[in-house]
Amino acid sequence: MPKISDALILWYNHHQRDLPWRNTHDPYLIWVSEIILQQTQVATGLDYYLRITKKYPTIASMAVASEDDVLKMWQGLGYYSRARNMLATAKIIVDNYQGQFPCDYPGLLKLKGIGPYTASAIASFAFHLPHAVVDGNVARVLTRLFAMAEPIDSINGKKELDRLAHSIMDVKQPGIHNQAIMELGALVCRPLSPQCSSCPLNKMCQANSRGTQELFPVKNKRVAVRHRYLIYMYIEQNNKVYIAKRTDNDIWKGLYQLPLIELPHPIPQHEINQSIALAMGLPEPALTAQLLHETQHQLTHQKLHLTFVSLQLHQDVNQCHFLKNYEAIDKQQLHGYAFPKPLVTFLFAH
Ligand code: ADE
C-alpha cells in the first residue's frame, strides 16, 4: 500500500524531529539508541544517548567497560536488564563477530536483548532491509488506521499487527518508512487527544472516520499489581555507610542498595523499631530507627511502598550478622555507585 507510506514519508520529511540517531547508519549507534528508547521517552533518552555514546563511541569501547560503569551510566533509566544485556552483547560481538554487527534480521535476533522490534529497527535503519517495526507508537497508529479490534497483547493481535505493519511498508524505503510511522505515533496519533486534523492519514483512517480513535489500541486486562513494603536503612558510622550490590535476578540486579528488609504488610510507624530488630535478629533495645522519608515507586507490575530510616546500632556492628552481607564504604564515594531511582532521590536529593 504505497499510498499510505507515501503520505507518511511526505509528512515525515516536513515534521520530523532532528534526532542524532537518525543521522547515522552505524548499527552500533542505532542499537544503543533503540535499547534506550524501548521503554523511555525521547526527551529523557536523548541525554542518556549522548552521554553513553560519548563515553563509548564504538562497540569495542563498550565491550571493555565494567558492568558497574555501564549501570552507572544507565542510573535512573529503569529496566536495567537493558544495560546488562547491552554490555553482554557488546562483548559477544567483539569476541565472536570480529566487532561487526550481523547484517541480517535472523542474525540480529540471535543476540541477547535484541527482540523482533530492535532487530527490525537495526535491519531497516542500518542495512535498508524491509522489516517493519512495531512498537507502542506504531501499534496505536495501525490499530486506529485499520480499526483493529484484536487485543495487541494477544498472540493473534501481535501477528496481525506484524502483518499490517508489513502490508503498508514501502520496501524501497524501509528505514524512512519505519521512522515516519513511529514519529506519527509520537507526535500526532497520541494516546489521548490525537491530532487527527493534522494527520496525513486521516482520510484513510477507519477510527477517525467513526470517531473511535480513543478506543484503540484494545488491550487485554492488566495483571494485578503486587504491593511490596520495604524498609531501607541508612546506617552511618565513622563517616562510612553500609551498602551492597543486588544479586537477586530482578530488574535491579547489579545495582547497589542500602540495607533492606521487606515486610508482608504496611508498616505502622510505632512498629518500625520492633520490625527492624526482628528482621535483623537483634533485641529491640539494640537499635534506634528514626523515620526519614516515605515514598512509593511504581514498577510495571509492582507498587513499592518505601520507608527510609536512619538506623543507630547500640552494639558492635561486627556482632550483627545481618550486616555481614553489606560493606561499609566512605560516605563521599556513594556518588560512584549506581542505585535504583528512589534510592538516588533519597540519598542525593535530601
Ligand atoms: N522510539 C523508538 N525508536 C525511535 C526512533 N528511532 N526515533 C524516535 N523515537 C523512537
GROMACS .gro file of C-alpha atoms and ligand atoms in nm:
model
  360
    1MET     CA    1   0.000   0.000   0.000
    2PRO     CA    2   0.246   0.265  -0.114
    3LYS     CA    3  -0.020   0.537  -0.088
    4ILE     CA    4  -0.014   0.520   0.291
    5SER     CA    5   0.365   0.507   0.300
    6ASP     CA    6   0.395   0.798   0.053
    7ALA     CA    7   0.170   1.014   0.269
    8LEU     CA    8   0.360   0.914   0.582
    9ILE     CA    9   0.702   0.987   0.433
   10LEU     CA   10   0.591   1.320   0.286
   11TRP     CA   11   0.462   1.424   0.628
   12TYR     CA   12   0.780   1.297   0.798
   13ASN     CA   13   1.005   1.495   0.565
   14HIS     CA   14   0.838   1.814   0.689
   15HIS     CA   15   0.774   1.736   1.054
   16GLN     CA   16   1.047   1.503   1.184
   17ARG     CA   17   1.243   1.596   1.490
   18ASP     CA   18   1.616   1.626   1.437
   19LEU     CA   19   1.746   1.339   1.649
   20PRO     CA   20   2.110   1.226   1.645
   21TRP     CA   21   2.045   0.856   1.583
   22ARG     CA   22   1.862   0.949   1.263
   23ASN     CA   23   2.180   1.090   1.109
   24THR     CA   24   2.373   0.765   1.108
   25HIS     CA   25   2.369   0.419   0.956
   26ASP     CA   26   2.613   0.285   1.216
   27PRO     CA   27   2.439  -0.026   1.357
   28TYR     CA   28   2.612   0.021   1.693
   29LEU     CA   29   2.477   0.375   1.744
   30ILE     CA   30   2.132   0.272   1.618
   31TRP     CA   31   2.131  -0.026   1.852
   32VAL     CA   32   2.224   0.187   2.155
   33SER     CA   33   1.951   0.439   2.072
   34GLU     CA   34   1.686   0.171   2.024
   35ILE     CA   35   1.771  -0.005   2.350
   36ILE     CA   36   1.740   0.327   2.533
   37LEU     CA   37   1.417   0.426   2.355
   38GLN     CA   38   1.244   0.090   2.409
   39GLN     CA   39   1.098   0.196   2.742
   40THR     CA   40   1.200   0.560   2.760
   41GLN     CA   41   1.060   0.880   2.610
   42VAL     CA   42   1.276   1.059   2.353
   43ALA     CA   43   1.304   1.369   2.576
   44THR     CA   44   1.463   1.162   2.856
   45GLY     CA   45   1.652   0.919   2.633
   46LEU     CA   46   1.830   1.185   2.429
   47ASP     CA   47   2.059   1.297   2.712
   48TYR     CA   48   2.143   0.936   2.806
   49TYR     CA   49   2.215   0.855   2.440
   50LEU     CA   50   2.455   1.148   2.407
   51ARG     CA   51   2.640   1.065   2.729
   52ILE     CA   52   2.660   0.691   2.664
   53THR     CA   53   2.780   0.726   2.304
   54LYS     CA   54   3.031   0.992   2.409
   55LYS     CA   55   3.179   0.759   2.669
   56TYR     CA   56   3.150   0.451   2.444
   57PRO     CA   57   3.170   0.578   2.082
   58THR     CA   58   3.232   0.230   1.941
   59ILE     CA   59   3.129  -0.121   2.026
   60ALA     CA   60   3.492  -0.201   2.109
   61SER     CA   61   3.499   0.075   2.372
   62MET     CA   62   3.177  -0.051   2.528
   63ALA     CA   63   3.290  -0.414   2.528
   64VAL     CA   64   3.576  -0.343   2.769
   65ALA     CA   65   3.361  -0.146   3.015
   66SER     CA   66   3.273  -0.288   3.357
   67GLU     CA   67   2.911  -0.367   3.441
   68ASP     CA   68   2.930  -0.120   3.731
   69ASP     CA   69   3.030   0.159   3.491
   70VAL     CA   70   2.756   0.080   3.239
   71LEU     CA   71   2.492   0.060   3.513
   72LYS     CA   72   2.615   0.392   3.650
   73MET     CA   73   2.563   0.550   3.305
   74TRP     CA   74   2.218   0.391   3.298
   75GLN     CA   75   2.122   0.504   3.650
   76GLY     CA   76   1.771   0.649   3.653
   77LEU     CA   77   1.657   0.499   3.321
   78GLY     CA   78   1.497   0.189   3.475
   79TYR     CA   79   1.468  -0.161   3.325
   80TYR     CA   80   1.834  -0.223   3.399
   81SER     CA   81   1.842  -0.560   3.223
   82ARG     CA   82   1.865  -0.347   2.908
   83ALA     CA   83   2.206  -0.219   3.020
   84ARG     CA   84   2.330  -0.559   3.137
   85ASN     CA   85   2.224  -0.725   2.809
   86MET     CA   86   2.373  -0.441   2.606
   87LEU     CA   87   2.714  -0.490   2.767
   88ALA     CA   88   2.694  -0.871   2.731
   89THR     CA   89   2.606  -0.833   2.362
   90ALA     CA   90   2.886  -0.581   2.301
   91LYS     CA   91   3.135  -0.831   2.442
   92ILE     CA   92   2.994  -1.117   2.231
   93ILE     CA   93   3.008  -0.911   1.911
   94VAL     CA   94   3.368  -0.810   1.977
   95ASP     CA   95   3.478  -1.160   2.083
   96ASN     CA   96   3.284  -1.372   1.832
   97TYR     CA   97   3.183  -1.148   1.539
   98GLN     CA   98   3.507  -0.953   1.478
   99GLY     CA   99   3.334  -0.646   1.622
  100GLN     CA  100   3.077  -0.636   1.338
  101PHE     CA  101   2.703  -0.649   1.391
  102PRO     CA  102   2.527  -0.927   1.196
  103CYS     CA  103   2.376  -0.755   0.893
  104ASP     CA  104   2.057  -0.959   0.860
  105TYR     CA  105   1.741  -0.998   1.067
  106PRO     CA  106   1.787  -1.361   1.184
  107GLY     CA  107   2.146  -1.288   1.285
  108LEU     CA  108   2.042  -0.982   1.486
  109LEU     CA  109   1.761  -1.172   1.656
  110LYS     CA  110   2.009  -1.423   1.799
  111LEU     CA  111   2.171  -1.154   2.015
  112LYS     CA  112   2.087  -1.108   2.382
  113GLY     CA  113   1.841  -0.824   2.443
  114ILE     CA  114   1.750  -0.795   2.074
  115GLY     CA  115   1.391  -0.898   2.000
  116PRO     CA  116   1.180  -0.855   1.686
  117TYR     CA  117   1.141  -0.479   1.738
  118THR     CA  118   1.510  -0.399   1.781
  119ALA     CA  119   1.616  -0.644   1.508
  120SER     CA  120   1.374  -0.476   1.264
  121ALA     CA  121   1.492  -0.130   1.365
  122ILE     CA  122   1.862  -0.211   1.311
  123ALA     CA  123   1.791  -0.411   0.992
  124SER     CA  124   1.592  -0.125   0.838
  125PHE     CA  125   1.787   0.181   0.965
  126ALA     CA  126   2.138   0.043   0.924
  127PHE     CA  127   2.100  -0.212   0.643
  128HIS     CA  128   1.790  -0.091   0.449
  129LEU     CA  129   1.617  -0.427   0.487
  130PRO     CA  130   1.235  -0.437   0.463
  131HIS     CA  131   1.148  -0.529   0.820
  132ALA     CA  132   0.862  -0.331   0.970
  133VAL     CA  133   0.893  -0.216   1.331
  134VAL     CA  134   0.604  -0.249   1.574
  135ASP     CA  135   0.643  -0.061   1.900
  136GLY     CA  136   0.374   0.104   2.114
  137ASN     CA  137   0.350   0.409   1.888
  138VAL     CA  138   0.323   0.202   1.572
  139ALA     CA  139   0.063  -0.028   1.731
  140ARG     CA  140  -0.153   0.275   1.810
  141VAL     CA  141  -0.130   0.408   1.453
  142LEU     CA  142  -0.207   0.071   1.296
  143THR     CA  143  -0.494  -0.028   1.525
  144ARG     CA  144  -0.663   0.307   1.460
  145LEU     CA  145  -0.592   0.308   1.088
  146PHE     CA  146  -0.748  -0.036   1.046
  147ALA     CA  147  -0.984  -0.031   1.349
  148MET     CA  148  -0.814  -0.350   1.465
  149ALA     CA  149  -1.019  -0.498   1.749
  150GLU     CA  150  -0.786  -0.786   1.839
  151PRO     CA  151  -0.604  -0.715   2.170
  152ILE     CA  152  -0.247  -0.610   2.087
  153ASP     CA  153  -0.108  -0.813   2.376
  154SER     CA  154  -0.260  -1.139   2.245
  155ILE     CA  155  -0.068  -1.378   2.018
  156ASN     CA  156  -0.313  -1.323   1.732
  157GLY     CA  157  -0.307  -0.946   1.786
  158LYS     CA  158   0.073  -0.941   1.760
  159LYS     CA  159   0.064  -1.147   1.440
  160GLU     CA  160  -0.199  -0.921   1.291
  161LEU     CA  161  -0.003  -0.609   1.380
  162ASP     CA  162   0.308  -0.751   1.219
  163ARG     CA  163   0.110  -0.836   0.906
  164LEU     CA  164  -0.047  -0.489   0.885
  165ALA     CA  165   0.288  -0.319   0.952
  166HIS     CA  166   0.446  -0.505   0.658
  167SER     CA  167   0.142  -0.454   0.435
  168ILE     CA  168   0.181  -0.074   0.436
  169MET     CA  169   0.560  -0.063   0.420
  170ASP     CA  170   0.736   0.088   0.121
  171VAL     CA  171   1.002  -0.181   0.076
  172LYS     CA  172   1.221   0.061  -0.119
  173GLN     CA  173   1.250   0.295   0.181
  174PRO     CA  174   1.209   0.073   0.488
  175GLY     CA  175   1.419   0.287   0.720
  176ILE     CA  176   1.239   0.614   0.649
  177HIS     CA  177   0.902   0.443   0.648
  178ASN     CA  178   0.970   0.298   0.995
  179GLN     CA  179   1.094   0.630   1.134
  180ALA     CA  180   0.792   0.806   0.984
  181ILE     CA  181   0.528   0.580   1.134
  182MET     CA  182   0.695   0.593   1.477
  183GLU     CA  183   0.714   0.971   1.455
  184LEU     CA  184   0.349   0.996   1.360
  185GLY     CA  185   0.259   0.788   1.667
  186ALA     CA  186   0.475   1.005   1.891
  187LEU     CA  187   0.368   1.347   1.761
  188VAL     CA  188   0.020   1.318   1.608
  189CYS     CA  189  -0.151   0.986   1.678
  190ARG     CA  190  -0.113   1.032   2.053
  191PRO     CA  191  -0.288   0.813   2.312
  192LEU     CA  192  -0.522   1.092   2.426
  193SER     CA  193  -0.650   1.378   2.209
  194PRO     CA  194  -0.488   1.263   1.884
  195GLN     CA  195  -0.430   1.548   1.639
  196CYS     CA  196  -0.636   1.393   1.359
  197SER     CA  197  -0.693   1.720   1.175
  198SER     CA  198  -0.319   1.744   1.104
  199CYS     CA  199  -0.268   1.373   1.035
  200PRO     CA  200  -0.156   1.277   0.684
  201LEU     CA  201  -0.355   0.952   0.711
  202ASN     CA  202  -0.683   1.098   0.840
  203LYS     CA  203  -0.876   1.029   0.519
  204MET     CA  204  -0.774   0.662   0.525
  205CYS     CA  205  -0.817   0.608   0.899
  206GLN     CA  206  -1.111   0.390   0.998
  207ALA     CA  207  -1.111   0.502   1.362
  208ASN     CA  208  -1.106   0.867   1.256
  209SER     CA  209  -1.397   0.818   1.018
  210ARG     CA  210  -1.600   0.658   1.301
  211GLY     CA  211  -1.477   0.888   1.580
  212THR     CA  212  -1.349   0.589   1.778
  213GLN     CA  213  -0.978   0.682   1.799
  214GLU     CA  214  -0.957   0.658   2.176
  215LEU     CA  215  -1.095   0.302   2.180
  216PHE     CA  216  -0.771   0.183   2.020
  217PRO     CA  217  -0.548   0.001   2.081
  218VAL     CA  218  -0.751  -0.271   2.255
  219LYS     CA  219  -0.557  -0.445   2.532
  220ASN     CA  220  -0.626  -0.749   2.750
  221LYS     CA  221  -0.674  -0.680   3.117
  222ARG     CA  222  -0.359  -0.588   3.304
  223VAL     CA  223  -0.222  -0.833   3.558
  224ALA     CA  224  -0.282  -0.735   3.921
  225VAL     CA  225  -0.028  -0.503   4.075
  226ARG     CA  226   0.169  -0.653   4.364
  227HIS     CA  227   0.220  -0.430   4.667
  228ARG     CA  228   0.554  -0.459   4.850
  229TYR     CA  229   0.661  -0.295   5.175
  230LEU     CA  230   1.032  -0.220   5.202
  231ILE     CA  231   1.241  -0.051   5.469
  232TYR     CA  232   1.579   0.087   5.364
  233MET     CA  233   1.820   0.164   5.644
  234TYR     CA  234   2.078   0.438   5.632
  235ILE     CA  235   2.349   0.323   5.870
  236GLU     CA  236   2.639   0.564   5.906
  237GLN     CA  237   2.937   0.500   6.129
  238ASN     CA  238   3.272   0.681   6.128
  239ASN     CA  239   3.180   0.852   5.803
  240LYS     CA  240   3.109   0.518   5.640
  241VAL     CA  241   2.776   0.395   5.504
  242TYR     CA  242   2.661   0.037   5.452
  243ILE     CA  243   2.565  -0.071   5.100
  244ALA     CA  244   2.553  -0.392   4.898
  245LYS     CA  245   2.528  -0.495   4.536
  246ARG     CA  246   2.198  -0.659   4.449
  247THR     CA  247   2.237  -1.013   4.325
  248ASP     CA  248   1.869  -1.114   4.303
  249ASN     CA  249   1.775  -1.187   3.947
  250ASP     CA  250   1.531  -0.898   3.912
  251ILE     CA  251   1.525  -0.564   3.736
  252TRP     CA  252   1.760  -0.403   3.987
  253LYS     CA  253   2.023  -0.678   3.964
  254GLY     CA  254   2.373  -0.533   3.968
  255LEU     CA  255   2.267  -0.201   4.121
  256TYR     CA  256   2.360  -0.108   4.477
  257GLN     CA  257   2.129  -0.059   4.772
  258LEU     CA  258   2.117   0.026   5.140
  259PRO     CA  259   2.048  -0.248   5.397
  260LEU     CA  260   1.695  -0.361   5.328
  261ILE     CA  261   1.419  -0.555   5.493
  262GLU     CA  262   1.086  -0.647   5.342
  263LEU     CA  263   0.763  -0.696   5.535
  264PRO     CA  264   0.447  -0.866   5.411
  265HIS     CA  265   0.220  -0.575   5.514
  266PRO     CA  266   0.222  -0.198   5.563
  267ILE     CA  267   0.440  -0.085   5.849
  268PRO     CA  268   0.283   0.134   6.121
  269GLN     CA  269   0.534   0.392   6.241
  270HIS     CA  270   0.529   0.274   6.603
  271GLU     CA  271   0.629  -0.077   6.492
  272ILE     CA  272   0.928   0.018   6.280
  273ASN     CA  273   1.185  -0.038   6.556
  274GLN     CA  274   1.043  -0.373   6.650
  275SER     CA  275   1.009  -0.491   6.288
  276ILE     CA  276   1.368  -0.400   6.208
  277ALA     CA  277   1.504  -0.566   6.521
  278LEU     CA  278   1.314  -0.883   6.441
  279ALA     CA  279   1.430  -0.890   6.079
  280MET     CA  280   1.792  -0.822   6.179
  281GLY     CA  281   1.787  -1.086   6.454
  282LEU     CA  282   1.866  -0.831   6.728
  283PRO     CA  283   1.696  -0.747   7.058
  284GLU     CA  284   1.485  -0.435   7.026
  285PRO     CA  285   1.697  -0.218   7.260
  286ALA     CA  286   1.999  -0.283   7.037
  287LEU     CA  287   1.886  -0.025   6.784
  288THR     CA  288   1.705   0.302   6.728
  289ALA     CA  289   1.539   0.370   6.395
  290GLN     CA  290   1.441   0.721   6.302
  291LEU     CA  291   1.192   0.767   6.020
  292LEU     CA  292   1.340   0.991   5.750
  293HIS     CA  293   1.125   0.958   5.443
  294GLU     CA  294   0.836   0.761   5.297
  295THR     CA  295   0.757   0.729   4.928
  296GLN     CA  296   0.610   0.499   4.666
  297HIS     CA  297   0.766   0.373   4.347
  298GLN     CA  298   0.566   0.225   4.062
  299LEU     CA  299   0.716  -0.056   3.854
  300THR     CA  300   0.538  -0.233   3.571
  301HIS     CA  301   0.366  -0.493   3.788
  302GLN     CA  302   0.461  -0.382   4.136
  303LYS     CA  303   0.398  -0.091   4.365
  304LEU     CA  304   0.681  -0.041   4.611
  305HIS     CA  305   0.599   0.128   4.942
  306LEU     CA  306   0.934   0.255   5.062
  307THR     CA  307   1.028   0.364   5.411
  308PHE     CA  308   1.370   0.515   5.471
  309VAL     CA  309   1.509   0.521   5.822
  310SER     CA  310   1.832   0.624   5.979
  311LEU     CA  311   1.948   0.340   6.200
  312GLN     CA  312   2.171   0.359   6.505
  313LEU     CA  313   2.310   0.038   6.643
  314HIS     CA  314   2.387   0.033   7.013
  315GLN     CA  315   2.610  -0.269   6.987
  316ASP     CA  316   2.921  -0.367   6.798
  317VAL     CA  317   2.832  -0.382   6.429
  318ASN     CA  318   3.068  -0.674   6.388
  319GLN     CA  319   2.829  -0.873   6.604
  320CYS     CA  320   2.545  -0.800   6.367
  321HIS     CA  321   2.503  -1.096   6.136
  322PHE     CA  322   2.263  -0.914   5.908
  323LEU     CA  323   2.526  -0.657   5.810
  324LYS     CA  324   2.776  -0.925   5.703
  325ASN     CA  325   2.618  -0.909   5.358
  326TYR     CA  326   2.689  -0.538   5.334
  327GLU     CA  327   3.010  -0.340   5.305
  328ALA     CA  328   3.093  -0.006   5.465
  329ILE     CA  329   3.211   0.248   5.210
  330ASP     CA  330   3.321   0.609   5.253
  331LYS     CA  331   3.018   0.836   5.250
  332GLN     CA  332   3.189   1.059   4.991
  333GLN     CA  333   3.207   0.764   4.750
  334LEU     CA  334   2.833   0.697   4.737
  335HIS     CA  335   2.816   0.902   4.416
  336GLY     CA  336   3.032   0.648   4.234
  337TYR     CA  337   2.780   0.364   4.268
  338ALA     CA  338   2.465   0.301   4.065
  339PHE     CA  339   2.147   0.296   4.273
  340PRO     CA  340   1.781   0.247   4.175
  341LYS     CA  341   1.599   0.574   4.120
  342PRO     CA  342   1.413   0.602   4.454
  343LEU     CA  343   1.743   0.547   4.636
  344VAL     CA  344   1.913   0.814   4.424
  345THR     CA  345   1.638   1.053   4.521
  346PHE     CA  346   1.669   0.964   4.888
  347LEU     CA  347   2.050   0.972   4.900
  348PHE     CA  348   2.126   1.271   4.683
  349ALA     CA  349   1.817   1.491   4.681
  350HIS     CA  350   1.754   1.508   5.053
  351ADE     N1  351   1.140   0.537   1.966
  351ADE     C1  352   1.197   0.420   1.939
  351ADE     N2  353   1.283   0.430   1.838
  351ADE     C2  354   1.280   0.559   1.798
  351ADE     C3  355   1.347   0.632   1.699
  351ADE     N3  356   1.437   0.572   1.621
  351ADE     N4  357   1.319   0.763   1.688
  351ADE     C4  358   1.229   0.820   1.769
  351ADE     N5  359   1.165   0.757   1.865
  351ADE     C5  360   1.189   0.627   1.880
   0.00000   0.00000   0.00000
